Short mmCIF file of C-alpha atoms and ligand atoms in Angstrom, two decimals:
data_model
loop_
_atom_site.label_atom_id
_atom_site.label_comp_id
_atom_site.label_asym_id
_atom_site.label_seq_id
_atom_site.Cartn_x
_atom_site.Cartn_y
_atom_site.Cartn_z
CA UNK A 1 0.00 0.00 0.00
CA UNK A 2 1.02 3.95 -0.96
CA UNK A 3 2.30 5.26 1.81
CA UNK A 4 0.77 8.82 1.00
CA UNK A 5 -1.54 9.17 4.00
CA UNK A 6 -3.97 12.00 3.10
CA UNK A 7 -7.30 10.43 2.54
CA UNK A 8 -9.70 11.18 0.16
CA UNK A 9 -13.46 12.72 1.25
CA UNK A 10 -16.06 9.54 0.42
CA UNK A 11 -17.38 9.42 -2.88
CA UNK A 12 -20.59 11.60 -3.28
CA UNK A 13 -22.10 8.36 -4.68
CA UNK A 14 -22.38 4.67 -4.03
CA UNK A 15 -22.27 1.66 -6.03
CA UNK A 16 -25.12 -0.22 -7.69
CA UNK A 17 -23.61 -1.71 -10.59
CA UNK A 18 -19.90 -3.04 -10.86
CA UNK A 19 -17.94 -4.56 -14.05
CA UNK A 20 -15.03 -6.46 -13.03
CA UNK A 21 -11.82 -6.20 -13.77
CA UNK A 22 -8.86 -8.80 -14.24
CA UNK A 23 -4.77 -8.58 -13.65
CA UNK A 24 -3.58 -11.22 -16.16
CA UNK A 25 0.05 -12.30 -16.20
CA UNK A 26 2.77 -10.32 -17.10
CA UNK A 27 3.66 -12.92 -19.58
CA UNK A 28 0.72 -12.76 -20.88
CA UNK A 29 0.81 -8.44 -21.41
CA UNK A 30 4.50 -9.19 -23.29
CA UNK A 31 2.42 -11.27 -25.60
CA UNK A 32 -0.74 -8.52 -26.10
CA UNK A 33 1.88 -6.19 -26.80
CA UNK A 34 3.98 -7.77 -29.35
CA UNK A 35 0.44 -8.40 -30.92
CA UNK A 36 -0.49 -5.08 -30.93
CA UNK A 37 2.76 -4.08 -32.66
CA UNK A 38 3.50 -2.20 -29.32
CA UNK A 39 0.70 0.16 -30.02
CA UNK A 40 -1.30 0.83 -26.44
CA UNK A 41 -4.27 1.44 -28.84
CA UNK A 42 -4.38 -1.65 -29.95
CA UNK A 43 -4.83 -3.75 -26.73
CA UNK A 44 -7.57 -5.12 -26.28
CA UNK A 45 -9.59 -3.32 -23.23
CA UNK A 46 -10.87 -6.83 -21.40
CA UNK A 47 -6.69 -6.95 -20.93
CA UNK A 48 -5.94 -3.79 -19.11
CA UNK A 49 -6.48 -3.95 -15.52
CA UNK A 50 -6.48 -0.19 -14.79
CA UNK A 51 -7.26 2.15 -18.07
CA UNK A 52 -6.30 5.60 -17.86
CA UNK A 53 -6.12 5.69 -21.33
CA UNK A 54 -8.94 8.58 -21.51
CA UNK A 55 -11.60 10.32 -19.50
CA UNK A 56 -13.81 10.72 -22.79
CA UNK A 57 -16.71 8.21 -23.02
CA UNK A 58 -15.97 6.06 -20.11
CA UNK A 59 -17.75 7.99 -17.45
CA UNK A 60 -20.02 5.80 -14.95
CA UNK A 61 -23.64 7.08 -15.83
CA UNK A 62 -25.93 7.73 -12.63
CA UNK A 63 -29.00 5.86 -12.28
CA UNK A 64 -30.74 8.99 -13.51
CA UNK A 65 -29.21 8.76 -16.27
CA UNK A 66 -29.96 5.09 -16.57
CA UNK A 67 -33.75 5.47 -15.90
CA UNK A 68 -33.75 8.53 -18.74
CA UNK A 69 -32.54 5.75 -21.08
CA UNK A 70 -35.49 4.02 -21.35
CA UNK A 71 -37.41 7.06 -21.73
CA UNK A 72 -35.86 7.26 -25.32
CA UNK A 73 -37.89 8.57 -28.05
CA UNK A 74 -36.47 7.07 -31.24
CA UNK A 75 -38.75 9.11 -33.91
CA UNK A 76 -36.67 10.12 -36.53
CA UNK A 77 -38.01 13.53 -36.40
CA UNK A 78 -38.76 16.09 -33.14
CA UNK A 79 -37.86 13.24 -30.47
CA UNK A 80 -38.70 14.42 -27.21
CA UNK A 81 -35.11 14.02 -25.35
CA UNK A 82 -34.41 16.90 -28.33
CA UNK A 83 -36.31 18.93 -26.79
CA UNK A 84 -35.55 18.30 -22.96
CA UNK A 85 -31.97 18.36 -24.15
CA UNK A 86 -32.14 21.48 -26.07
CA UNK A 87 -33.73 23.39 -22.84
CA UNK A 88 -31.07 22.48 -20.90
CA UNK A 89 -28.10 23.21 -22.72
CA UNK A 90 -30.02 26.56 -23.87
CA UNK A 91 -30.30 26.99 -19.60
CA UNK A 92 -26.79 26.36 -19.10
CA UNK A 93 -25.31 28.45 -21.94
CA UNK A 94 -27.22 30.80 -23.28
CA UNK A 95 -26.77 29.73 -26.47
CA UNK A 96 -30.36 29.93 -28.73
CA UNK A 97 -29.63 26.97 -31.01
CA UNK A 98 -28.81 23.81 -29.34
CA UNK A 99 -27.21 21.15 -32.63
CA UNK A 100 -26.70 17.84 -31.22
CA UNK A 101 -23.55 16.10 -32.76
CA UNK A 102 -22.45 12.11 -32.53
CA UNK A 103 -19.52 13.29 -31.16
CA UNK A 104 -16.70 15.97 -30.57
CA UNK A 105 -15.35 15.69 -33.66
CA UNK A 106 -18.44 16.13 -35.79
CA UNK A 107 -19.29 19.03 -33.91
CA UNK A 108 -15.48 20.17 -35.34
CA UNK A 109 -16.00 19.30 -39.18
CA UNK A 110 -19.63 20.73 -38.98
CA UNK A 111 -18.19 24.21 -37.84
CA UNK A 112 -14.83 24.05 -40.33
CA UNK A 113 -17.30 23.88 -43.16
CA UNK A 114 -20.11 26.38 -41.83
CA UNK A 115 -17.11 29.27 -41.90
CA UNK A 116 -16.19 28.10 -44.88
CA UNK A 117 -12.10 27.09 -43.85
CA UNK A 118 -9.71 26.66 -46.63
CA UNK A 119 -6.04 28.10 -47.64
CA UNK A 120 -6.49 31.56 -47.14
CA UNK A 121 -8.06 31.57 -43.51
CA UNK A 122 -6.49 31.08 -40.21
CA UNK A 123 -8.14 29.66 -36.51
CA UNK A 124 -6.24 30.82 -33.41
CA UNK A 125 -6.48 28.80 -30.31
CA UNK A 126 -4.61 28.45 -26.89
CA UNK A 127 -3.88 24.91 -27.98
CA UNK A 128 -6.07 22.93 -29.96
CA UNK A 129 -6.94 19.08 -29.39
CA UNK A 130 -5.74 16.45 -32.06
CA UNK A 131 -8.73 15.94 -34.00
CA UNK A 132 -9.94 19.80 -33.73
CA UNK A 133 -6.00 20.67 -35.24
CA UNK A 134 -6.69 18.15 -37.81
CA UNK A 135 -10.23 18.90 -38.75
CA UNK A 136 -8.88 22.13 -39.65
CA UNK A 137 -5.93 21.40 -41.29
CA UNK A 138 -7.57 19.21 -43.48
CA UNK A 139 -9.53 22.08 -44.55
CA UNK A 140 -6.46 24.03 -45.51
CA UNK A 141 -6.63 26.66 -43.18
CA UNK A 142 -3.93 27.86 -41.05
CA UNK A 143 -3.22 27.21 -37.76
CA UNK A 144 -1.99 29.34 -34.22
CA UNK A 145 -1.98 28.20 -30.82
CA UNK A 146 -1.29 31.43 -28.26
CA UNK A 147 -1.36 29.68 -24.80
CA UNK A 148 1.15 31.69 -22.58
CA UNK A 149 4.20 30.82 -22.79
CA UNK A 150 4.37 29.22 -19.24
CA UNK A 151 1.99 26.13 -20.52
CA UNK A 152 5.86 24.72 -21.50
CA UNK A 153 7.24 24.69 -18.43
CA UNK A 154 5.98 21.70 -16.33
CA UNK A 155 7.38 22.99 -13.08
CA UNK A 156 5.64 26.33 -12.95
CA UNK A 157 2.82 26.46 -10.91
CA UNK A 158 0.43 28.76 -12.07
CA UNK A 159 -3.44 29.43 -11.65
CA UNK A 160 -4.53 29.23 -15.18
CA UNK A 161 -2.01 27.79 -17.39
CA UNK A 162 -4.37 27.18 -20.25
CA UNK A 163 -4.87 31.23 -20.74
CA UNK A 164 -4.35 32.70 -24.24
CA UNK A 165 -1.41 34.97 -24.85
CA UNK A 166 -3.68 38.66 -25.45
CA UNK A 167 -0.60 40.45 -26.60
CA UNK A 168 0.11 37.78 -29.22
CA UNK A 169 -3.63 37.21 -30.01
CA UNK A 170 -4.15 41.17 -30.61
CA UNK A 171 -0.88 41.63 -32.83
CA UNK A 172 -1.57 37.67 -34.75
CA UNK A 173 -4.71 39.30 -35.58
CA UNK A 174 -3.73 43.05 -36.62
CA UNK A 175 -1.04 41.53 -39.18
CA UNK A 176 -3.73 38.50 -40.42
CA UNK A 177 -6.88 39.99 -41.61
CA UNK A 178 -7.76 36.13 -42.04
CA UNK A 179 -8.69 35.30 -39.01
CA UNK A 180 -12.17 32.77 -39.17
CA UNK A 181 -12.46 31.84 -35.67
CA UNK A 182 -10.88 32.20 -31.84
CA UNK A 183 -11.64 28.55 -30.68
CA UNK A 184 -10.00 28.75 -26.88
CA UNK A 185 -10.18 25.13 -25.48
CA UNK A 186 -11.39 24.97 -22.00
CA UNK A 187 -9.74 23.39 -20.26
CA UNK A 188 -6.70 22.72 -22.18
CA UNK A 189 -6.24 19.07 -22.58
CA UNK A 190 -3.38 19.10 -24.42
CA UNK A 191 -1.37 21.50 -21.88
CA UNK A 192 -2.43 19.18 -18.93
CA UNK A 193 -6.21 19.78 -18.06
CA UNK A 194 -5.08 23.37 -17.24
CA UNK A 195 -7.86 26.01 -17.07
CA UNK A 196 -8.33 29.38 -18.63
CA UNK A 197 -9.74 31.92 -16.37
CA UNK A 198 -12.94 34.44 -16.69
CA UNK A 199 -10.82 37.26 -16.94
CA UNK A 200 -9.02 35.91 -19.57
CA UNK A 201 -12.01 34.35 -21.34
CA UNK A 202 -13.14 38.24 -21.13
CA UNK A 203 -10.14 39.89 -22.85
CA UNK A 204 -10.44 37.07 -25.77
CA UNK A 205 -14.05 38.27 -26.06
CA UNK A 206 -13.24 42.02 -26.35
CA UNK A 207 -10.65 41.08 -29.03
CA UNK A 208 -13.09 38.92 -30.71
CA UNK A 209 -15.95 41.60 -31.19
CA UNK A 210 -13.62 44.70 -31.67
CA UNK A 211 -12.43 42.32 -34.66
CA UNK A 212 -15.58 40.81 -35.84
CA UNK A 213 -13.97 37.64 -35.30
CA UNK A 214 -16.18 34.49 -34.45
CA UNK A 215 -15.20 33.05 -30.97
CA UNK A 216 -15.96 29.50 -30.01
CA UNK A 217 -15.33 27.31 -26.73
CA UNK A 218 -13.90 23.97 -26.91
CA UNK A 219 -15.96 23.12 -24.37
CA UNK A 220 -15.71 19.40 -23.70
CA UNK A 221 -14.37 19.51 -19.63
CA UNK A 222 -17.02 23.42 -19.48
CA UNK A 223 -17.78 22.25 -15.75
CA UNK A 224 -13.75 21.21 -14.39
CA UNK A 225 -13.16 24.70 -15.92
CA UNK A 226 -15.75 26.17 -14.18
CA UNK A 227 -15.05 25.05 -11.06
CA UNK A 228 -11.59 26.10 -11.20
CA UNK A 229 -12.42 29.74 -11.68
CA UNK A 230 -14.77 29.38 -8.32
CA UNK A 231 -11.64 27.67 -6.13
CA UNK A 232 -9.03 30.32 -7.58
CA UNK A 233 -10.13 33.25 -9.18
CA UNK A 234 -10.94 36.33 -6.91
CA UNK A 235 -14.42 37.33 -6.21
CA UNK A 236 -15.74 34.10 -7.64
CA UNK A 237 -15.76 31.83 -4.44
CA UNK A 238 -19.65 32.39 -3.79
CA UNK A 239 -20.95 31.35 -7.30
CA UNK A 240 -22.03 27.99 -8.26
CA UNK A 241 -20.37 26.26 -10.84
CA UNK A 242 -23.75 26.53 -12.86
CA UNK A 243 -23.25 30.51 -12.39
CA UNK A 244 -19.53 30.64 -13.44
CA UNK A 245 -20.13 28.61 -16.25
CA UNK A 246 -23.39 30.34 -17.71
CA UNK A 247 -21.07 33.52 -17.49
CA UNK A 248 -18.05 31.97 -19.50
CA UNK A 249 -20.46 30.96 -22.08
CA UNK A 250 -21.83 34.09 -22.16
CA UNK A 251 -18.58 35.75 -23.26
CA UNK A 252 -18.51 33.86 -26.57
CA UNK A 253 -20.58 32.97 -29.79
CA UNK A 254 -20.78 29.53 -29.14
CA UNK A 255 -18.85 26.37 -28.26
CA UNK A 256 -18.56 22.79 -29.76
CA UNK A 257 -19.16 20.02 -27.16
CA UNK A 258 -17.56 16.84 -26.97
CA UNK A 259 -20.05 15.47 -24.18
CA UNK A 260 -18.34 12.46 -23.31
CA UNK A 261 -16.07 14.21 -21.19
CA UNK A 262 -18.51 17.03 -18.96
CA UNK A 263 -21.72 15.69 -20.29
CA UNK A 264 -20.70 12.08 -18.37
CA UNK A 265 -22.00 9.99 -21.23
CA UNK A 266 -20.11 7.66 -23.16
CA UNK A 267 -21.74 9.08 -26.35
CA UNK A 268 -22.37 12.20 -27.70
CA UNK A 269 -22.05 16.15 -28.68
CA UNK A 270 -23.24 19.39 -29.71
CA UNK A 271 -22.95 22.70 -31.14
CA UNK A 272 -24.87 25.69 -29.18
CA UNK A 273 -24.60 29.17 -30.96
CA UNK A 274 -26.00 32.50 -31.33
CA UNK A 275 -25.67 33.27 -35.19
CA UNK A 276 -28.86 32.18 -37.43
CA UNK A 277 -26.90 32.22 -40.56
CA UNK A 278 -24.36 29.36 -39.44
CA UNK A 279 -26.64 27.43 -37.53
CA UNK A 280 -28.80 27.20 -40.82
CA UNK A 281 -25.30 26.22 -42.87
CA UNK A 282 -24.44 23.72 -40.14
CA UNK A 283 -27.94 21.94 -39.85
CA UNK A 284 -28.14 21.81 -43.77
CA UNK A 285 -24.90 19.85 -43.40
CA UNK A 286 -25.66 17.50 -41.24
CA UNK A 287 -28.57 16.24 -42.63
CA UNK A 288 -26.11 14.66 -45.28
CA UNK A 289 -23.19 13.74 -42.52
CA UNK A 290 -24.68 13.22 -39.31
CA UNK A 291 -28.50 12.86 -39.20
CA UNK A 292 -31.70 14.62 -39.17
CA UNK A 293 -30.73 18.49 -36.91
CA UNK A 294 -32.85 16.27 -33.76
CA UNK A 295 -31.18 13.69 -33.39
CA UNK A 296 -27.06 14.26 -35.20
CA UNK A 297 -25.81 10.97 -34.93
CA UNK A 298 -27.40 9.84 -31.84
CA UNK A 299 -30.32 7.70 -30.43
CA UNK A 300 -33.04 9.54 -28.40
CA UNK A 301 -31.68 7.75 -25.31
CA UNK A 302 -28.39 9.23 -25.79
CA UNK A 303 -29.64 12.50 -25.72
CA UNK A 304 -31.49 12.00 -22.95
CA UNK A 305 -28.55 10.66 -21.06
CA UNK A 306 -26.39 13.47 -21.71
CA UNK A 307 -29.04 15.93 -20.72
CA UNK A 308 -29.41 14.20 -17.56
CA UNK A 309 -25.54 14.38 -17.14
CA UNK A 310 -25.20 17.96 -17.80
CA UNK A 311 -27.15 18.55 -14.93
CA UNK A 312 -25.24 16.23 -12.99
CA UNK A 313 -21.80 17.25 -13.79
CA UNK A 314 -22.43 21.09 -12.32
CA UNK A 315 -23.24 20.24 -9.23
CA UNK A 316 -20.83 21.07 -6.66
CA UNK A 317 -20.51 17.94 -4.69
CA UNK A 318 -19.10 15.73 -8.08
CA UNK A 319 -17.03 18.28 -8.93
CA UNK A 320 -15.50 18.82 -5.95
CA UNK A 321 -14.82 14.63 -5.51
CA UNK A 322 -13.24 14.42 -9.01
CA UNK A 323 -11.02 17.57 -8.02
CA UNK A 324 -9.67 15.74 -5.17
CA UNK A 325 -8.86 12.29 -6.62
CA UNK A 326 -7.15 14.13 -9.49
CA UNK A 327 -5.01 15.75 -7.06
CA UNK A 328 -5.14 12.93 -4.50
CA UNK A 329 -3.07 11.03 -7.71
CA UNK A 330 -1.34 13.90 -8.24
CA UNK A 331 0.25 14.80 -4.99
CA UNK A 332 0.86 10.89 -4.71
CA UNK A 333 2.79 10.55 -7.62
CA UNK A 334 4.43 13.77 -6.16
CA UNK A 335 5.07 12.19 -3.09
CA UNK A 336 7.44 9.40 -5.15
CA UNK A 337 9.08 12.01 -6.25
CA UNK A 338 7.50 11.28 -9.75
CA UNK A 339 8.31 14.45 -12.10
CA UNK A 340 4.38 15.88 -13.18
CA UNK A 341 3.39 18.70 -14.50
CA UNK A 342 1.86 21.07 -11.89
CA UNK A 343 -0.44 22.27 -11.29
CA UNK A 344 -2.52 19.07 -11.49
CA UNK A 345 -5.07 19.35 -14.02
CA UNK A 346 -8.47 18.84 -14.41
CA UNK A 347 -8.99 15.59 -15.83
CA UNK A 348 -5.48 14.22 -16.00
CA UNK A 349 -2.59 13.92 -14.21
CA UNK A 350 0.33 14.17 -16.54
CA UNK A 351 4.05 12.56 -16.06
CA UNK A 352 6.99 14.78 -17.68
CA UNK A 353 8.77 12.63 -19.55
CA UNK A 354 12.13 14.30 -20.44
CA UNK A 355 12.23 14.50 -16.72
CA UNK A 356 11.42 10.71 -15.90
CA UNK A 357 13.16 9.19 -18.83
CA UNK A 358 16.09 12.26 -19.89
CA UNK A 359 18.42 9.08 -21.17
CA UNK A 360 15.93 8.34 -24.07
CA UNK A 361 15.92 11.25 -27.03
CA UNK A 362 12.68 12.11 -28.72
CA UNK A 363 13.36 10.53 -31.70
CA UNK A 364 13.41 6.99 -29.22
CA UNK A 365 10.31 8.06 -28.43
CA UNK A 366 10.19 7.93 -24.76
CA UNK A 367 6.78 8.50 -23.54
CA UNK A 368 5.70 6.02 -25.72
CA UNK A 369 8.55 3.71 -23.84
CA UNK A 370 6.98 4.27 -20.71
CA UNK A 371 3.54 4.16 -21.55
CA UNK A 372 4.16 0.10 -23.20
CA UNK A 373 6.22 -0.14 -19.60
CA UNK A 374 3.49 0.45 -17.43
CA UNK A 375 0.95 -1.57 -19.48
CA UNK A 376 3.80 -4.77 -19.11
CA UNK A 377 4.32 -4.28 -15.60
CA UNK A 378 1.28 -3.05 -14.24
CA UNK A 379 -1.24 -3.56 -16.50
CA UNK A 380 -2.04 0.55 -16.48
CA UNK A 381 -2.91 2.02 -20.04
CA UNK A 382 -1.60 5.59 -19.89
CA UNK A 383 -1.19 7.55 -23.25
CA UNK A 384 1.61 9.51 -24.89
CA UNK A 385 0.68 13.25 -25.33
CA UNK A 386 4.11 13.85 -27.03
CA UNK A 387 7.02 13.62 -29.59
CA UNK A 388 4.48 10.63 -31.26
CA UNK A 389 0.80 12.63 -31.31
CA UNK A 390 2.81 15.85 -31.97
CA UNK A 391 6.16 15.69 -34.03
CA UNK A 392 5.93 17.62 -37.23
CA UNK A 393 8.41 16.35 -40.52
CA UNK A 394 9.92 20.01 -41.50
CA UNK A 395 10.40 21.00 -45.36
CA UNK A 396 14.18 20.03 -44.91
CA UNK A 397 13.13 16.05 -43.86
CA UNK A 398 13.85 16.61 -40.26
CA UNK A 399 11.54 16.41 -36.99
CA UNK A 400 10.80 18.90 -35.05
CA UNK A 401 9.53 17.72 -31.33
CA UNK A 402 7.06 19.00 -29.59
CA UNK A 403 8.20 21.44 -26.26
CA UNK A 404 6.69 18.67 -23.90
CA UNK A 405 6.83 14.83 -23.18
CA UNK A 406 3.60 13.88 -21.37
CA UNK A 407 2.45 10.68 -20.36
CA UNK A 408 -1.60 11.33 -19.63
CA UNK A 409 -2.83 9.56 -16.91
CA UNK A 410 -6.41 10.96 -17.95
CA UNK A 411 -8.95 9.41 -14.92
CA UNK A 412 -12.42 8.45 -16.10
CA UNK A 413 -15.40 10.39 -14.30
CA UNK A 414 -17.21 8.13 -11.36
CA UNK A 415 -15.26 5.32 -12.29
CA UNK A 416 -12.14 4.41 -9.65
CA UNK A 417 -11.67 3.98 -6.15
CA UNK A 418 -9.22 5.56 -3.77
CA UNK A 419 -7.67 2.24 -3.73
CA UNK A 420 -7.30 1.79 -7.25
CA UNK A 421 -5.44 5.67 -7.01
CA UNK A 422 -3.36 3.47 -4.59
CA UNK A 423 -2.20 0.85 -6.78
CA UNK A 424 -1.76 3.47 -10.10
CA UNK A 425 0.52 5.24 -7.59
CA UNK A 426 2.63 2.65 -5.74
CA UNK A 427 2.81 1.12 -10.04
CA UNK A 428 4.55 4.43 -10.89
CA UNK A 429 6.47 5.20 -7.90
CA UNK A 430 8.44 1.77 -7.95
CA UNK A 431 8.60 1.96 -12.22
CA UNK A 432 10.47 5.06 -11.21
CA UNK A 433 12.88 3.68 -8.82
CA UNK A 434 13.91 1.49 -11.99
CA UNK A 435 13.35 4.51 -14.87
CA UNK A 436 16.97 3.44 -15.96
CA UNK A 437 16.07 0.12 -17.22
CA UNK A 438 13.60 1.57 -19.72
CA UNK A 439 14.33 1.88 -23.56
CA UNK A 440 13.21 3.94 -26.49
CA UNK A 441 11.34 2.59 -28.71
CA UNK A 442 11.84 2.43 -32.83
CA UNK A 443 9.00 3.81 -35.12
CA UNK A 444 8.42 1.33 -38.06
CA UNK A 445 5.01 2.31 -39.37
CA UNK A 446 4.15 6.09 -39.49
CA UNK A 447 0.70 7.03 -41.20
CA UNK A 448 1.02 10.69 -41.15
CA UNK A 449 -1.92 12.10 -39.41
CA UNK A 450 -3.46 10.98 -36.16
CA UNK A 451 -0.34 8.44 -36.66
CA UNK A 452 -0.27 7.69 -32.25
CA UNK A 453 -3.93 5.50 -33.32
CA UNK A 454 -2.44 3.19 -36.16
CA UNK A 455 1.52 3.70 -36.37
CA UNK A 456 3.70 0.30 -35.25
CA UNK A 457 6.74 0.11 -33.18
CA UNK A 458 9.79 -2.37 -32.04
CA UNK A 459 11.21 -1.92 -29.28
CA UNK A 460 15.08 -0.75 -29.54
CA UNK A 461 17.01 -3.82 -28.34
C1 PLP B 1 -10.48 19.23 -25.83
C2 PLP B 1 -11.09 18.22 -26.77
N1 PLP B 1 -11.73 18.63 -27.86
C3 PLP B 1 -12.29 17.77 -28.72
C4 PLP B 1 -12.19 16.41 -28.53
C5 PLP B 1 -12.80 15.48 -29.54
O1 PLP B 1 -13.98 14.93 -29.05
P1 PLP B 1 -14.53 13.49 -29.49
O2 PLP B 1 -13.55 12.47 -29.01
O3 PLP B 1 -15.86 13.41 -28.81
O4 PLP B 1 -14.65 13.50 -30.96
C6 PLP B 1 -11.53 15.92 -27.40
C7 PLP B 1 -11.43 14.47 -27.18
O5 PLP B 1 -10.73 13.95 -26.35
C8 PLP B 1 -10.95 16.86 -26.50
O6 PLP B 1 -10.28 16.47 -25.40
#
């Protein structure tokens, strides 16, 4: 057992249905992985014992959520969980039209082709998630992330390290007169979970309207961002997360949801906006892409489930819980003396690689390394947010590396007990007592984009 002693609070929840979970030999995980061409993505899930691999889609539903499922209304046309769900997300943002989506991604392509995007346009972000950076590149447009600068330092411990850089965004903007969208991603996965505060949020905003500039939230983790404001930022300690969150939402045009992170449903999306014009464009498209503008990809029980969870995920009590296992794992890990980013973030705790691993160069690969280490040893599936999701071939034939090695320990909403936190961080903390064993790893299938899901790898001998 960890010998971190600070407890967690009990769960705001108990247990009513359970899906069990199996160690299997370590043997046995050599075997999965040579199978899987040492691809974490390609082991099968009945074989991981803990899976960390994402928080999106494997939230435990409530039984509210449950019970809404068989209220389902499968018409093809007008369902009824449309409406409840449109009601509710028009409640909690503002936003007058409420486009369901299958998924996050759909929600991306939809908006990429209602402004339009090709070669001569640009989108600015803080950082932008994998599939929203390649949604838009395959478009044609340009590309600029503007988080501060202190996102790529791990050891800086800062409120709100997902804010946007407003000196860069103003001057970006005054030399581009290209600009087709401000999509700010809240929080920022790919800097760690970090958050971007109101204040911030506000000065994007003013930016946005003096330049007529559409500005969208990436809103997929809306409620850990909101909650973040209310435990750090000044003068919002009294609000609800409901409250904080209507008032972020407030500040932009719209946002594109992936709900299978803050709507706590293993399915599902949506677009909420203000402008007529693009909703039109949008729901015109996805009558040939998606579905009928009611339903976009999903049954009438998933929409019902994820408007039951987007009640759920605001309240305080949940949020609160999933703050403190994320830094009950954090501060663990810490307590090892494992190297993390900090300040924890939201939805992830996330392992700096060049600091674990600095004998293995990023062309070894070696947050991939660790992440096929952990799976052999401990049967954890982590992921790699690093020189494999993010290196770029330059014109010359050369790679340039991203500025950070991550390994995501992303922790799935309602789903793991303190004593599972336990075992993920007694796993790491001995793996790092032996970090000098580990090897890089040898790239021998790269498909170009999204290559972390399908690329194969040997291990370096
Ligand atoms: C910030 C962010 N945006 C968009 C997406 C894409 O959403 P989806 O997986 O639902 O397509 C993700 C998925 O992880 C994400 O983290």
């Amino acid at each position: 057992m960890t010998d971190f002693c600070k407890r967690l609070p009990p769960p705001p929840f108990k247990i009513k249905v359970i899906e069990p979970i199996k160690m299997i030999t370590r043997q046995e995980r050599k075997m999965i992985l040579e199978n899987a061409s040492y691809n974490i993505f390609n082991i099968p899930a009945e074989k991981v014992f803990i899976d960390l691999l994402t928080d999106s889609g494997t939230s435990a539903m409530s039984d509210y959520q449950w019970a809404g499922i068989m209220l389902g209304d499968e018409a093809y046309a007008q369902c009824k969980n449309f409406f409840n769900l449109e009601k509710i997300v028009q409640e909690i943002t503002g936003y007058k039209y409420v486009i369901p989506t299958h998924q996050g991604r759909a929600a991306e392509n939809l908006i990429c082709y209602a402004l339009d995007l090709n070669e001569t346009k640009m989108v600015i972000s803080n950082q932008f998630f994998d599939t929203t950076l390649a949604n838009i590149e395959t478009s044609g447009a340009k590309t600029r992330e503007l988080v501060i600068s202190e996102a790529f330092n791990t050891s800086i411990n800062l409120d709100f390290k997902g804010n946007m850089n407003i000196q860069l965004l103003e001057n970006i903007i005054r030399k581009n007169n290209n600009v087709a969208m401000i999509l700010l991603t809240i929080t920022n996965n790919t800097g760690g979970g970090q958050p971007v505060s109101m204040h911030n949020i506000s000065e994007v905003s003013k930016i946005a309207k003096k330049h007529k500039i559409p500005f969208f939230f990436d809103a997929a983790r809306f409620a850990e961002n909101s909650y973040f404001i209310k435990l750090r930022e000044k003068n919002y300690e009294n609000f609800k997360p409901r409250e904080i969150a209507k008032k972020m939402f407030s500040y932009a045009d719209g946002c594109l949801m992936s709900a299978k992170k803050d709507g706590l449903v293993n399915i599902g999306g949506f677009i909420g906006l203000n402008n007529e014009e693009l909703a039109r464009k949008i729901k015109e498209r996805m009558v040939v892409v998606e579905g009928f503008p009611t339903y976009g990809g999903l049954a009438g029980r998933d929409l019902e489930a994820l408007a039951r969870g987007l009640l759920e995920v605001l309240e305080e009590d949940y949020l609160s819980y999933r703050y403190q296992q994320l830094q009950y794992l954090g501060k663990g890990l810490e307590h090892k003396n494992v190297p993390i980013l900090i300040p924890i973030g939201g939805h992830s705790v996330n392992i700096d690689v060049r600091k674990f691993l600095p004998h293995i160069p990023q062309s070894e690969f070696p947050g991939w390394s660790l992440t096929l280490v952990l799976y052999e040893l401990y049967g954890i599936r982590a992921v790699e947010i690093g020189s494999v999701m993010f290196a770029h071939k330059q014109e010359d034939g050369t790679w340039r590396f991203p500025p950070l090695d991550l390994v995501r320990l992303a922790l799935p909403r309602r789903v793991y007990s303190q004593e599972h936190l336990n075992y993920i961080i007694d796993s790491i903390g001995e793996l790092y007592e032996n970090r000098d064993k580990i090897k890089g790893i040898k790239m021998i299938y790269d498909p170009g984009i999204l290559r972390h899901f399908t690329a194969k790898f040997q291990p370096i001998i």
